[in-house]
Amino acid sequence: MAWSNNIKLFEGKKGDFIRITHLEIDGVMRRRLLDLGFVPGAIVEVLRKSPLGDPIAFRVSQTSIALRKEESSKIQGELI
């Protein structure tokens, strides 16, 4: 079985870079994330995780934002 580097944003570890491939979010939250730079093809850096793992801080388009597991588990990307 071939190893796949496709992961959900939530699965990233501190210091990982992930290229967004797909967003499974609809409605107002999707619009908000797209406006912040979470668009397919964008590179996201995992900055830090809280002690309990939720929320997680990400950097995208020179903006830092914390997302909860609920949102970050619906964004797929490839580890680079």
mmCIF file with all atom_site columns, N, CA and C in Angstrom:
data_model
loop_
_atom_site.group_PDB
_atom_site.id
_atom_site.type_symbol
_atom_site.label_atom_id
_atom_site.label_alt_id
_atom_site.label_comp_id
_atom_site.label_asym_id
_atom_site.label_entity_id
_atom_site.label_seq_id
_atom_site.pdbx_PDB_ins_code
_atom_site.Cartn_x
_atom_site.Cartn_y
_atom_site.Cartn_z
_atom_site.occupancy
_atom_site.B_iso_or_equiv
_atom_site.pdbx_formal_charge
_atom_site.auth_seq_id
_atom_site.auth_comp_id
_atom_site.auth_asym_id
_atom_site.auth_atom_id
_atom_site.pdbx_PDB_model_num
ATOM 1   N N  . MET A 1 1  ? 0.829   -1.169 0.000  1.00 0.00 ? 1  MET A N  1
ATOM 2   C CA . MET A 1 1  ? 0.000   0.000  0.000  1.00 0.00 ? 1  MET A CA 1
ATOM 3   C C  . MET A 1 1  ? 0.886   1.249  0.000  1.00 0.00 ? 1  MET A C  1
ATOM 4   N N  . ALA A 1 2  ? 0.595   2.191  -0.870 1.00 0.00 ? 2  ALA A N  1
ATOM 5   C CA . ALA A 1 2  ? 1.386   3.399  -0.998 1.00 0.00 ? 2  ALA A CA 1
ATOM 6   C C  . ALA A 1 2  ? 1.061   4.382  0.121  1.00 0.00 ? 2  ALA A C  1
ATOM 7   N N  . TRP A 1 3  ? 2.083   5.095  0.580  1.00 0.00 ? 3  TRP A N  1
ATOM 8   C CA . TRP A 1 3  ? 1.891   6.087  1.618  1.00 0.00 ? 3  TRP A CA 1
ATOM 9   C C  . TRP A 1 3  ? 1.313   7.343  0.996  1.00 0.00 ? 3  TRP A C  1
ATOM 10  N N  . SER A 1 4  ? 0.307   7.906  1.635  1.00 0.00 ? 4  SER A N  1
ATOM 11  C CA . SER A 1 4  ? -0.338  9.115  1.142  1.00 0.00 ? 4  SER A CA 1
ATOM 12  C C  . SER A 1 4  ? 0.009   10.272 2.072  1.00 0.00 ? 4  SER A C  1
ATOM 13  N N  . ASN A 1 5  ? 0.296   11.438 1.484  1.00 0.00 ? 5  ASN A N  1
ATOM 14  C CA . ASN A 1 5  ? 0.592   12.596 2.316  1.00 0.00 ? 5  ASN A CA 1
ATOM 15  C C  . ASN A 1 5  ? -0.620  13.511 2.457  1.00 0.00 ? 5  ASN A C  1
ATOM 16  N N  . ASN A 1 6  ? -1.811  13.005 2.140  1.00 0.00 ? 6  ASN A N  1
ATOM 17  C CA . ASN A 1 6  ? -3.045  13.777 2.319  1.00 0.00 ? 6  ASN A CA 1
ATOM 18  C C  . ASN A 1 6  ? -3.497  13.665 3.764  1.00 0.00 ? 6  ASN A C  1
ATOM 19  N N  . ILE A 1 7  ? -3.706  14.825 4.391  1.00 0.00 ? 7  ILE A N  1
ATOM 20  C CA . ILE A 1 7  ? -4.142  14.853 5.785  1.00 0.00 ? 7  ILE A CA 1
ATOM 21  C C  . ILE A 1 7  ? -5.173  15.966 5.961  1.00 0.00 ? 7  ILE A C  1
ATOM 22  N N  . LYS A 1 8  ? -5.837  15.927 7.080  1.00 0.00 ? 8  LYS A N  1
ATOM 23  C CA . LYS A 1 8  ? -6.713  17.029 7.472  1.00 0.00 ? 8  LYS A CA 1
ATOM 24  C C  . LYS A 1 8  ? -5.850  18.015 8.262  1.00 0.00 ? 8  LYS A C  1
ATOM 25  N N  . LEU A 1 9  ? -6.190  19.288 8.212  1.00 0.00 ? 9  LEU A N  1
ATOM 26  C CA . LEU A 1 9  ? -5.400  20.305 8.901  1.00 0.00 ? 9  LEU A CA 1
ATOM 27  C C  . LEU A 1 9  ? -5.221  19.961 10.373 1.00 0.00 ? 9  LEU A C  1
ATOM 28  N N  . PHE A 1 10 ? -6.245  19.407 10.988 1.00 0.00 ? 10 PHE A N  1
ATOM 29  C CA . PHE A 1 10 ? -6.192  19.070 12.413 1.00 0.00 ? 10 PHE A CA 1
ATOM 30  C C  . PHE A 1 10 ? -5.087  18.058 12.728 1.00 0.00 ? 10 PHE A C  1
ATOM 31  N N  . GLU A 1 11 ? -4.726  17.217 11.755 1.00 0.00 ? 11 GLU A N  1
ATOM 32  C CA . GLU A 1 11 ? -3.736  16.164 11.978 1.00 0.00 ? 11 GLU A CA 1
ATOM 33  C C  . GLU A 1 11 ? -2.298  16.663 11.879 1.00 0.00 ? 11 GLU A C  1
ATOM 34  N N  . GLY A 1 12 ? -2.116  17.913 11.454 1.00 0.00 ? 12 GLY A N  1
ATOM 35  C CA . GLY A 1 12 ? -0.769  18.459 11.316 1.00 0.00 ? 12 GLY A CA 1
ATOM 36  C C  . GLY A 1 12 ? -0.088  18.625 12.665 1.00 0.00 ? 12 GLY A C  1
ATOM 37  N N  . LYS A 1 13 ? 1.238   18.542 12.645 1.00 0.00 ? 13 LYS A N  1
ATOM 38  C CA . LYS A 1 13 ? 2.039   18.725 13.852 1.00 0.00 ? 13 LYS A CA 1
ATOM 39  C C  . LYS A 1 13 ? 2.717   20.093 13.792 1.00 0.00 ? 13 LYS A C  1
ATOM 40  N N  . LYS A 1 14 ? 3.104   20.603 14.932 1.00 0.00 ? 14 LYS A N  1
ATOM 41  C CA . LYS A 1 14 ? 3.753   21.913 14.996 1.00 0.00 ? 14 LYS A CA 1
ATOM 42  C C  . LYS A 1 14 ? 4.937   21.951 14.028 1.00 0.00 ? 14 LYS A C  1
ATOM 43  N N  . GLY A 1 15 ? 4.968   22.984 13.195 1.00 0.00 ? 15 GLY A N  1
ATOM 44  C CA . GLY A 1 15 ? 6.047   23.146 12.227 1.00 0.00 ? 15 GLY A CA 1
ATOM 45  C C  . GLY A 1 15 ? 5.743   22.568 10.856 1.00 0.00 ? 15 GLY A C  1
ATOM 46  N N  . ASP A 1 16 ? 4.656   21.804 10.717 1.00 0.00 ? 16 ASP A N  1
ATOM 47  C CA . ASP A 1 16 ? 4.281   21.236 9.414  1.00 0.00 ? 16 ASP A CA 1
ATOM 48  C C  . ASP A 1 16 ? 3.767   22.316 8.470  1.00 0.00 ? 16 ASP A C  1
ATOM 49  N N  . PHE A 1 17 ? 4.022   22.104 7.181  1.00 0.00 ? 17 PHE A N  1
ATOM 50  C CA . PHE A 1 17 ? 3.446   22.945 6.138  1.00 0.00 ? 17 PHE A CA 1
ATOM 51  C C  . PHE A 1 17 ? 2.502   22.081 5.315  1.00 0.00 ? 17 PHE A C  1
ATOM 52  N N  . ILE A 1 18 ? 1.302   22.585 5.082  1.00 0.00 ? 18 ILE A N  1
ATOM 53  C CA . ILE A 1 18 ? 0.252   21.821 4.399  1.00 0.00 ? 18 ILE A CA 1
ATOM 54  C C  . ILE A 1 18 ? -0.314  22.683 3.280  1.00 0.00 ? 18 ILE A C  1
ATOM 55  N N  . ARG A 1 19 ? -0.386  22.120 2.071  1.00 0.00 ? 19 ARG A N  1
ATOM 56  C CA . ARG A 1 19 ? -1.008  22.809 0.935  1.00 0.00 ? 19 ARG A CA 1
ATOM 57  C C  . ARG A 1 19 ? -2.470  22.386 0.880  1.00 0.00 ? 19 ARG A C  1
ATOM 58  N N  . ILE A 1 20 ? -3.371  23.339 0.980  1.00 0.00 ? 20 ILE A N  1
ATOM 59  C CA . ILE A 1 20 ? -4.809  23.049 0.997  1.00 0.00 ? 20 ILE A CA 1
ATOM 60  C C  . ILE A 1 20 ? -5.245  22.510 -0.358 1.00 0.00 ? 20 ILE A C  1
ATOM 61  N N  . THR A 1 21 ? -6.012  21.409 -0.323 1.00 0.00 ? 21 THR A N  1
ATOM 62  C CA . THR A 1 21 ? -6.547  20.835 -1.554 1.00 0.00 ? 21 THR A CA 1
ATOM 63  C C  . THR A 1 21 ? -8.068  20.924 -1.621 1.00 0.00 ? 21 THR A C  1
ATOM 64  N N  . HIS A 1 22 ? -8.736  20.905 -0.452 1.00 0.00 ? 22 HIS A N  1
ATOM 65  C CA . HIS A 1 22 ? -10.198 20.857 -0.468 1.00 0.00 ? 22 HIS A CA 1
ATOM 66  C C  . HIS A 1 22 ? -10.766 21.329 0.861  1.00 0.00 ? 22 HIS A C  1
ATOM 67  N N  . LEU A 1 23 ? -11.864 22.095 0.806  1.00 0.00 ? 23 LEU A N  1
ATOM 68  C CA . LEU A 1 23 ? -12.605 22.513 2.001  1.00 0.00 ? 23 LEU A CA 1
ATOM 69  C C  . LEU A 1 23 ? -13.972 21.856 1.973  1.00 0.00 ? 23 LEU A C  1
ATOM 70  N N  . GLU A 1 24 ? -14.342 21.202 3.065  1.00 0.00 ? 24 GLU A N  1
ATOM 71  C CA . GLU A 1 24 ? -15.640 20.531 3.170  1.00 0.00 ? 24 GLU A CA 1
ATOM 72  C C  . GLU A 1 24 ? -16.612 21.352 4.019  1.00 0.00 ? 24 GLU A C  1
ATOM 73  N N  . ILE A 1 25 ? -16.452 22.668 4.016  1.00 0.00 ? 25 ILE A N  1
ATOM 74  C CA . ILE A 1 25 ? -17.266 23.559 4.843  1.00 0.00 ? 25 ILE A CA 1
ATOM 75  C C  . ILE A 1 25 ? -18.168 24.370 3.927  1.00 0.00 ? 25 ILE A C  1
ATOM 76  N N  . ASP A 1 26 ? -19.394 24.614 4.366  1.00 0.00 ? 26 ASP A N  1
ATOM 77  C CA . ASP A 1 26 ? -20.345 25.421 3.610  1.00 0.00 ? 26 ASP A CA 1
ATOM 78  C C  . ASP A 1 26 ? -20.782 26.626 4.425  1.00 0.00 ? 26 ASP A C  1
ATOM 79  N N  . GLY A 1 27 ? -21.448 27.538 3.771  1.00 0.00 ? 27 GLY A N  1
ATOM 80  C CA . GLY A 1 27 ? -22.088 28.657 4.447  1.00 0.00 ? 27 GLY A CA 1
ATOM 81  C C  . GLY A 1 27 ? -21.144 29.765 4.853  1.00 0.00 ? 27 GLY A C  1
ATOM 82  N N  . VAL A 1 28 ? -21.512 30.428 5.941  1.00 0.00 ? 28 VAL A N  1
ATOM 83  C CA . VAL A 1 28 ? -20.788 31.600 6.424  1.00 0.00 ? 28 VAL A CA 1
ATOM 84  C C  . VAL A 1 28 ? -19.360 31.251 6.818  1.00 0.00 ? 28 VAL A C  1
ATOM 85  N N  . MET A 1 29 ? -19.156 30.105 7.458  1.00 0.00 ? 29 MET A N  1
ATOM 86  C CA . MET A 1 29 ? -17.810 29.710 7.868  1.00 0.00 ? 29 MET A CA 1
ATOM 87  C C  . MET A 1 29 ? -16.898 29.516 6.658  1.00 0.00 ? 29 MET A C  1
ATOM 88  N N  . ARG A 1 30 ? -17.415 28.938 5.585  1.00 0.00 ? 30 ARG A N  1
ATOM 89  C CA . ARG A 1 30 ? -16.617 28.756 4.368  1.00 0.00 ? 30 ARG A CA 1
ATOM 90  C C  . ARG A 1 30 ? -16.182 30.116 3.831  1.00 0.00 ? 30 ARG A C  1
ATOM 91  N N  . ARG A 1 31 ? -17.110 31.058 3.761  1.00 0.00 ? 31 ARG A N  1
ATOM 92  C CA . ARG A 1 31 ? -16.795 32.406 3.257  1.00 0.00 ? 31 ARG A CA 1
ATOM 93  C C  . ARG A 1 31 ? -15.738 33.066 4.121  1.00 0.00 ? 31 ARG A C  1
ATOM 94  N N  . ARG A 1 32 ? -15.860 32.923 5.430  1.00 0.00 ? 32 ARG A N  1
ATOM 95  C CA . ARG A 1 32 ? -14.902 33.523 6.365  1.00 0.00 ? 32 ARG A CA 1
ATOM 96  C C  . ARG A 1 32 ? -13.506 32.941 6.156  1.00 0.00 ? 32 ARG A C  1
ATOM 97  N N  . LEU A 1 33 ? -13.427 31.613 6.045  1.00 0.00 ? 33 LEU A N  1
ATOM 98  C CA . LEU A 1 33 ? -12.125 30.973 5.850  1.00 0.00 ? 33 LEU A CA 1
ATOM 99  C C  . LEU A 1 33 ? -11.508 31.343 4.504  1.00 0.00 ? 33 LEU A C  1
ATOM 100 N N  . LEU A 1 34 ? -12.325 31.411 3.466  1.00 0.00 ? 34 LEU A N  1
ATOM 101 C CA . LEU A 1 34 ? -11.809 31.811 2.153  1.00 0.00 ? 34 LEU A CA 1
ATOM 102 C C  . LEU A 1 34 ? -11.282 33.241 2.211  1.00 0.00 ? 34 LEU A C  1
ATOM 103 N N  . ASP A 1 35 ? -11.991 34.122 2.890  1.00 0.00 ? 35 ASP A N  1
ATOM 104 C CA . ASP A 1 35 ? -11.548 35.516 3.021  1.00 0.00 ? 35 ASP A CA 1
ATOM 105 C C  . ASP A 1 35 ? -10.232 35.625 3.781  1.00 0.00 ? 35 ASP A C  1
ATOM 106 N N  . LEU A 1 36 ? -9.993  34.727 4.724  1.00 0.00 ? 36 LEU A N  1
ATOM 107 C CA . LEU A 1 36 ? -8.756  34.732 5.508  1.00 0.00 ? 36 LEU A CA 1
ATOM 108 C C  . LEU A 1 36 ? -7.580  34.100 4.765  1.00 0.00 ? 36 LEU A C  1
ATOM 109 N N  . GLY A 1 37 ? -7.845  33.463 3.618  1.00 0.00 ? 37 GLY A N  1
ATOM 110 C CA . GLY A 1 37 ? -6.759  32.879 2.833  1.00 0.00 ? 37 GLY A CA 1
ATOM 111 C C  . GLY A 1 37 ? -6.740  31.372 2.790  1.00 0.00 ? 37 GLY A C  1
ATOM 112 N N  . PHE A 1 38 ? -7.700  30.710 3.414  1.00 0.00 ? 38 PHE A N  1
ATOM 113 C CA . PHE A 1 38 ? -7.777  29.249 3.386  1.00 0.00 ? 38 PHE A CA 1
ATOM 114 C C  . PHE A 1 38 ? -8.423  28.817 2.069  1.00 0.00 ? 38 PHE A C  1
ATOM 115 N N  . VAL A 1 39 ? -7.685  28.957 0.982  1.00 0.00 ? 39 VAL A N  1
ATOM 116 C CA . VAL A 1 39 ? -8.172  28.630 -0.353 1.00 0.00 ? 39 VAL A CA 1
ATOM 117 C C  . VAL A 1 39 ? -7.339  27.468 -0.898 1.00 0.00 ? 39 VAL A C  1
ATOM 118 N N  . PRO A 1 40 ? -7.912  26.663 -1.795 1.00 0.00 ? 40 PRO A N  1
ATOM 119 C CA . PRO A 1 40 ? -7.121  25.581 -2.393 1.00 0.00 ? 40 PRO A CA 1
ATOM 120 C C  . PRO A 1 40 ? -5.836  26.121 -3.020 1.00 0.00 ? 40 PRO A C  1
ATOM 121 N N  . GLY A 1 41 ? -4.733  25.471 -2.703 1.00 0.00 ? 41 GLY A N  1
ATOM 122 C CA . GLY A 1 41 ? -3.423  25.879 -3.194 1.00 0.00 ? 41 GLY A CA 1
ATOM 123 C C  . GLY A 1 41 ? -2.623  26.687 -2.191 1.00 0.00 ? 41 GLY A C  1
ATOM 124 N N  . ALA A 1 42 ? -3.273  27.234 -1.171 1.00 0.00 ? 42 ALA A N  1
ATOM 125 C CA . ALA A 1 42 ? -2.581  28.033 -0.157 1.00 0.00 ? 42 ALA A CA 1
ATOM 126 C C  . ALA A 1 42 ? -1.748  27.132 0.749  1.00 0.00 ? 42 ALA A C  1
ATOM 127 N N  . ILE A 1 43 ? -0.612  27.659 1.199  1.00 0.00 ? 43 ILE A N  1
ATOM 128 C CA . ILE A 1 43 ? 0.257   26.933 2.122  1.00 0.00 ? 43 ILE A CA 1
ATOM 129 C C  . ILE A 1 43 ? -0.062  27.385 3.543  1.00 0.00 ? 43 ILE A C  1
ATOM 130 N N  . VAL A 1 44 ? -0.322  26.418 4.413  1.00 0.00 ? 44 VAL A N  1
ATOM 131 C CA . VAL A 1 44 ? -0.668  26.685 5.812  1.00 0.00 ? 44 VAL A CA 1
ATOM 132 C C  . VAL A 1 44 ? 0.435   26.109 6.693  1.00 0.00 ? 44 VAL A C  1
ATOM 133 N N  . GLU A 1 45 ? 0.893   26.896 7.661  1.00 0.00 ? 45 GLU A N  1
ATOM 134 C CA . GLU A 1 45 ? 1.873   26.412 8.631  1.00 0.00 ? 45 GLU A CA 1
ATOM 135 C C  . GLU A 1 45 ? 1.166   26.175 9.960  1.00 0.00 ? 45 GLU A C  1
ATOM 136 N N  . VAL A 1 46 ? 1.452   25.037 10.580 1.00 0.00 ? 46 VAL A N  1
ATOM 137 C CA . VAL A 1 46 ? 0.908   24.754 11.909 1.00 0.00 ? 46 VAL A CA 1
ATOM 138 C C  . VAL A 1 46 ? 1.830   25.434 12.917 1.00 0.00 ? 46 VAL A C  1
ATOM 139 N N  . LEU A 1 47 ? 1.309   26.441 13.614 1.00 0.00 ? 47 LEU A N  1
ATOM 140 C CA . LEU A 1 47 ? 2.126   27.214 14.552 1.00 0.00 ? 47 LEU A CA 1
ATOM 141 C C  . LEU A 1 47 ? 2.216   26.557 15.914 1.00 0.00 ? 47 LEU A C  1
ATOM 142 N N  . ARG A 1 48 ? 1.063   26.232 16.504 1.00 0.00 ? 48 ARG A N  1
ATOM 143 C CA . ARG A 1 48 ? 1.078   25.580 17.817 1.00 0.00 ? 48 ARG A CA 1
ATOM 144 C C  . ARG A 1 48 ? -0.280  24.979 18.115 1.00 0.00 ? 48 ARG A C  1
ATOM 145 N N  . LYS A 1 49 ? -0.258  23.998 18.999 1.00 0.00 ? 49 LYS A N  1
ATOM 146 C CA . LYS A 1 49 ? -1.492  23.365 19.471 1.00 0.00 ? 49 LYS A CA 1
ATOM 147 C C  . LYS A 1 49 ? -1.640  23.680 20.951 1.00 0.00 ? 49 LYS A C  1
ATOM 148 N N  . SER A 1 50 ? -2.866  23.834 21.389 1.00 0.00 ? 50 SER A N  1
ATOM 149 C CA . SER A 1 50 ? -3.098  24.045 22.819 1.00 0.00 ? 50 SER A CA 1
ATOM 150 C C  . SER A 1 50 ? -2.778  22.751 23.559 1.00 0.00 ? 50 SER A C  1
ATOM 151 N N  . PRO A 1 51 ? -2.606  22.807 24.866 1.00 0.00 ? 51 PRO A N  1
ATOM 152 C CA . PRO A 1 51 ? -2.248  21.602 25.617 1.00 0.00 ? 51 PRO A CA 1
ATOM 153 C C  . PRO A 1 51 ? -3.203  20.423 25.410 1.00 0.00 ? 51 PRO A C  1
ATOM 154 N N  . LEU A 1 52 ? -4.478  20.702 25.223 1.00 0.00 ? 52 LEU A N  1
ATOM 155 C CA . LEU A 1 52 ? -5.441  19.622 25.006 1.00 0.00 ? 52 LEU A CA 1
ATOM 156 C C  . LEU A 1 52 ? -5.674  19.346 23.526 1.00 0.00 ? 52 LEU A C  1
ATOM 157 N N  . GLY A 1 53 ? -4.965  20.070 22.635 1.00 0.00 ? 53 GLY A N  1
ATOM 158 C CA . GLY A 1 53 ? -5.055  19.815 21.204 1.00 0.00 ? 53 GLY A CA 1
ATOM 159 C C  . GLY A 1 53 ? -6.145  20.580 20.477 1.00 0.00 ? 53 GLY A C  1
ATOM 160 N N  . ASP A 1 54 ? -6.889  21.422 21.173 1.00 0.00 ? 54 ASP A N  1
ATOM 161 C CA . ASP A 1 54 ? -7.973  22.159 20.525 1.00 0.00 ? 54 ASP A CA 1
ATOM 162 C C  . ASP A 1 54 ? -8.139  23.488 21.240 1.00 0.00 ? 54 ASP A C  1
ATOM 163 N N  . PRO A 1 55 ? -7.968  24.624 20.606 1.00 0.00 ? 55 PRO A N  1
ATOM 164 C CA . PRO A 1 55 ? -7.778  24.872 19.174 1.00 0.00 ? 55 PRO A CA 1
ATOM 165 C C  . PRO A 1 55 ? -6.307  24.774 18.754 1.00 0.00 ? 55 PRO A C  1
ATOM 166 N N  . ILE A 1 56 ? -6.079  24.962 17.466 1.00 0.00 ? 56 ILE A N  1
ATOM 167 C CA . ILE A 1 56 ? -4.743  24.937 16.878 1.00 0.00 ? 56 ILE A CA 1
ATOM 168 C C  . ILE A 1 56 ? -4.520  26.265 16.160 1.00 0.00 ? 56 ILE A C  1
ATOM 169 N N  . ALA A 1 57 ? -3.322  26.831 16.310 1.00 0.00 ? 57 ALA A N  1
ATOM 170 C CA . ALA A 1 57 ? -2.981  28.082 15.635 1.00 0.00 ? 57 ALA A CA 1
ATOM 171 C C  . ALA A 1 57 ? -2.303  27.762 14.303 1.00 0.00 ? 57 ALA A C  1
ATOM 172 N N  . PHE A 1 58 ? -2.769  28.435 13.248 1.00 0.00 ? 58 PHE A N  1
ATOM 173 C CA . PHE A 1 58 ? -2.224  28.264 11.902 1.00 0.00 ? 58 PHE A CA 1
ATOM 174 C C  . PHE A 1 58 ? -1.796  29.613 11.355 1.00 0.00 ? 58 PHE A C  1
ATOM 175 N N  . ARG A 1 59 ? -0.849  29.589 10.412 1.00 0.00 ? 59 ARG A N  1
ATOM 176 C CA . ARG A 1 59 ? -0.481  30.796 9.679  1.00 0.00 ? 59 ARG A CA 1
ATOM 177 C C  . ARG A 1 59 ? -0.764  30.547 8.203  1.00 0.00 ? 59 ARG A C  1
ATOM 178 N N  . VAL A 1 60 ? -1.534  31.457 7.607  1.00 0.00 ? 60 VAL A N  1
ATOM 179 C CA . VAL A 1 60 ? -1.839  31.391 6.185  1.00 0.00 ? 60 VAL A CA 1
ATOM 180 C C  . VAL A 1 60 ? -1.871  32.821 5.665  1.00 0.00 ? 60 VAL A C  1
ATOM 181 N N  . SER A 1 61 ? -1.230  33.073 4.538  1.00 0.00 ? 61 SER A N  1
ATOM 182 C CA . SER A 1 61 ? -1.195  34.409 3.937  1.00 0.00 ? 61 SER A CA 1
ATOM 183 C C  . SER A 1 61 ? -0.757  35.476 4.942  1.00 0.00 ? 61 SER A C  1
ATOM 184 N N  . GLN A 1 62 ? 0.268   35.191 5.720  1.00 0.00 ? 62 GLN A N  1
ATOM 185 C CA . GLN A 1 62 ? 0.834   36.092 6.728  1.00 0.00 ? 62 GLN A CA 1
ATOM 186 C C  . GLN A 1 62 ? -0.178  36.497 7.798  1.00 0.00 ? 62 GLN A C  1
ATOM 187 N N  . THR A 1 63 ? -1.188  35.676 8.008  1.00 0.00 ? 63 THR A N  1
ATOM 188 C CA . THR A 1 63 ? -2.187  35.885 9.047  1.00 0.00 ? 63 THR A CA 1
ATOM 189 C C  . THR A 1 63 ? -2.201  34.679 9.968  1.00 0.00 ? 63 THR A C  1
ATOM 190 N N  . SER A 1 64 ? -2.215  34.915 11.259 1.00 0.00 ? 64 SER A N  1
ATOM 191 C CA . SER A 1 64 ? -2.312  33.819 12.224 1.00 0.00 ? 64 SER A CA 1
ATOM 192 C C  . SER A 1 64 ? -3.750  33.723 12.706 1.00 0.00 ? 64 SER A C  1
ATOM 193 N N  . ILE A 1 65 ? -4.244  32.495 12.774 1.00 0.00 ? 65 ILE A N  1
ATOM 194 C CA . ILE A 1 65 ? -5.622  32.273 13.214 1.00 0.00 ? 65 ILE A CA 1
ATOM 195 C C  . ILE A 1 65 ? -5.695  30.936 13.946 1.00 0.00 ? 65 ILE A C  1
ATOM 196 N N  . ALA A 1 66 ? -6.521  30.888 14.978 1.00 0.00 ? 66 ALA A N  1
ATOM 197 C CA . ALA A 1 66 ? -6.751  29.647 15.712 1.00 0.00 ? 66 ALA A CA 1
ATOM 198 C C  . ALA A 1 66 ? -8.078  29.059 15.264 1.00 0.00 ? 66 ALA A C  1
ATOM 199 N N  . LEU A 1 67 ? -8.054  27.775 14.929 1.00 0.00 ? 67 LEU A N  1
ATOM 200 C CA . LEU A 1 67 ? -9.271  27.077 14.523 1.00 0.00 ? 67 LEU A CA 1
ATOM 201 C C  . LEU A 1 67 ? -9.522  25.910 15.468 1.00 0.00 ? 67 LEU A C  1
ATOM 202 N N  . ARG A 1 68 ? -10.761 25.652 15.735 1.00 0.00 ? 68 ARG A N  1
ATOM 203 C CA . ARG A 1 68 ? -11.141 24.493 16.534 1.00 0.00 ? 68 ARG A CA 1
ATOM 204 C C  . ARG A 1 68 ? -11.106 23.237 15.669 1.00 0.00 ? 68 ARG A C  1
ATOM 205 N N  . LYS A 1 69 ? -11.122 22.095 16.323 1.00 0.00 ? 69 LYS A N  1
ATOM 206 C CA . LYS A 1 69 ? -11.089 20.823 15.619 1.00 0.00 ? 69 LYS A CA 1
ATOM 207 C C  . LYS A 1 69 ? -12.258 20.716 14.643 1.00 0.00 ? 69 LYS A C  1
ATOM 208 N N  . GLU A 1 70 ? -13.403 21.244 15.034 1.00 0.00 ? 70 GLU A N  1
ATOM 209 C CA . GLU A 1 70 ? -14.602 21.176 14.197 1.00 0.00 ? 70 GLU A CA 1
ATOM 210 C C  . GLU A 1 70 ? -14.346 21.766 12.807 1.00 0.00 ? 70 GLU A C  1
ATOM 211 N N  . GLU A 1 71 ? -13.640 22.909 12.743 1.00 0.00 ? 71 GLU A N  1
ATOM 212 C CA . GLU A 1 71 ? -13.351 23.530 11.453 1.00 0.00 ? 71 GLU A CA 1
ATOM 213 C C  . GLU A 1 71 ? -12.133 22.914 10.777 1.00 0.00 ? 71 GLU A C  1
ATOM 214 N N  . SER A 1 72 ? -11.042 22.740 11.535 1.00 0.00 ? 72 SER A N  1
ATOM 215 C CA . SER A 1 72 ? -9.792  22.284 10.924 1.00 0.00 ? 72 SER A CA 1
ATOM 216 C C  . SER A 1 72 ? -9.857  20.831 10.446 1.00 0.00 ? 72 SER A C  1
ATOM 217 N N  . SER A 1 73 ? -10.792 20.046 10.964 1.00 0.00 ? 73 SER A N  1
ATOM 218 C CA . SER A 1 73 ? -10.914 18.662 10.493 1.00 0.00 ? 73 SER A CA 1
ATOM 219 C C  . SER A 1 73 ? -11.669 18.590 9.164  1.00 0.00 ? 73 SER A C  1
ATOM 220 N N  . LYS A 1 74 ? -12.249 19.717 8.710  1.00 0.00 ? 74 LYS A N  1
ATOM 221 C CA . LYS A 1 74 ? -12.971 19.738 7.452  1.00 0.00 ? 74 LYS A CA 1
ATOM 222 C C  . LYS A 1 74 ? -12.170 20.373 6.317  1.00 0.00 ? 74 LYS A C  1
ATOM 223 N N  . ILE A 1 75 ? -10.886 20.648 6.592  1.00 0.00 ? 75 ILE A N  1
ATOM 224 C CA . ILE A 1 75 ? -9.999  21.208 5.574  1.00 0.00 ? 75 ILE A CA 1
ATOM 225 C C  . ILE A 1 75 ? -8.932  20.173 5.267  1.00 0.00 ? 75 ILE A C  1
ATOM 226 N N  . GLN A 1 76 ? -8.874  19.746 4.014  1.00 0.00 ? 76 GLN A N  1
ATOM 227 C CA . GLN A 1 76 ? -7.915  18.718 3.609  1.00 0.00 ? 76 GLN A CA 1
ATOM 228 C C  . GLN A 1 76 ? -6.763  19.337 2.846  1.00 0.00 ? 76 GLN A C  1
ATOM 229 N N  . GLY A 1 77 ? -5.607  18.709 2.970  1.00 0.00 ? 77 GLY A N  1
ATOM 230 C CA . GLY A 1 77 ? -4.439  19.194 2.264  1.00 0.00 ? 77 GLY A CA 1
ATOM 231 C C  . GLY A 1 77 ? -3.398  18.111 2.141  1.00 0.00 ? 77 GLY A C  1
ATOM 232 N N  . GLU A 1 78 ? -2.270  18.502 1.524  1.00 0.00 ? 78 GLU A N  1
ATOM 233 C CA . GLU A 1 78 ? -1.163  17.572 1.380  1.00 0.00 ? 78 GLU A CA 1
ATOM 234 C C  . GLU A 1 78 ? 0.028   18.116 2.125  1.00 0.00 ? 78 GLU A C  1
ATOM 235 N N  . LEU A 1 79 ? 0.692   17.251 2.852  1.00 0.00 ? 79 LEU A N  1
ATOM 236 C CA . LEU A 1 79 ? 1.856   17.605 3.632  1.00 0.00 ? 79 LEU A CA 1
ATOM 237 C C  . LEU A 1 79 ? 3.011   17.892 2.681  1.00 0.00 ? 79 LEU A C  1
ATOM 238 N N  . ILE A 1 80 ? 3.665   19.032 2.876  1.00 0.00 ? 80 ILE A N  1
ATOM 239 C CA . ILE A 1 80 ? 4.807   19.363 2.012  1.00 0.00 ? 80 ILE A CA 1
ATOM 240 C C  . ILE A 1 80 ? 6.053   19.584 2.844  1.00 0.00 ? 80 ILE A C  1
#
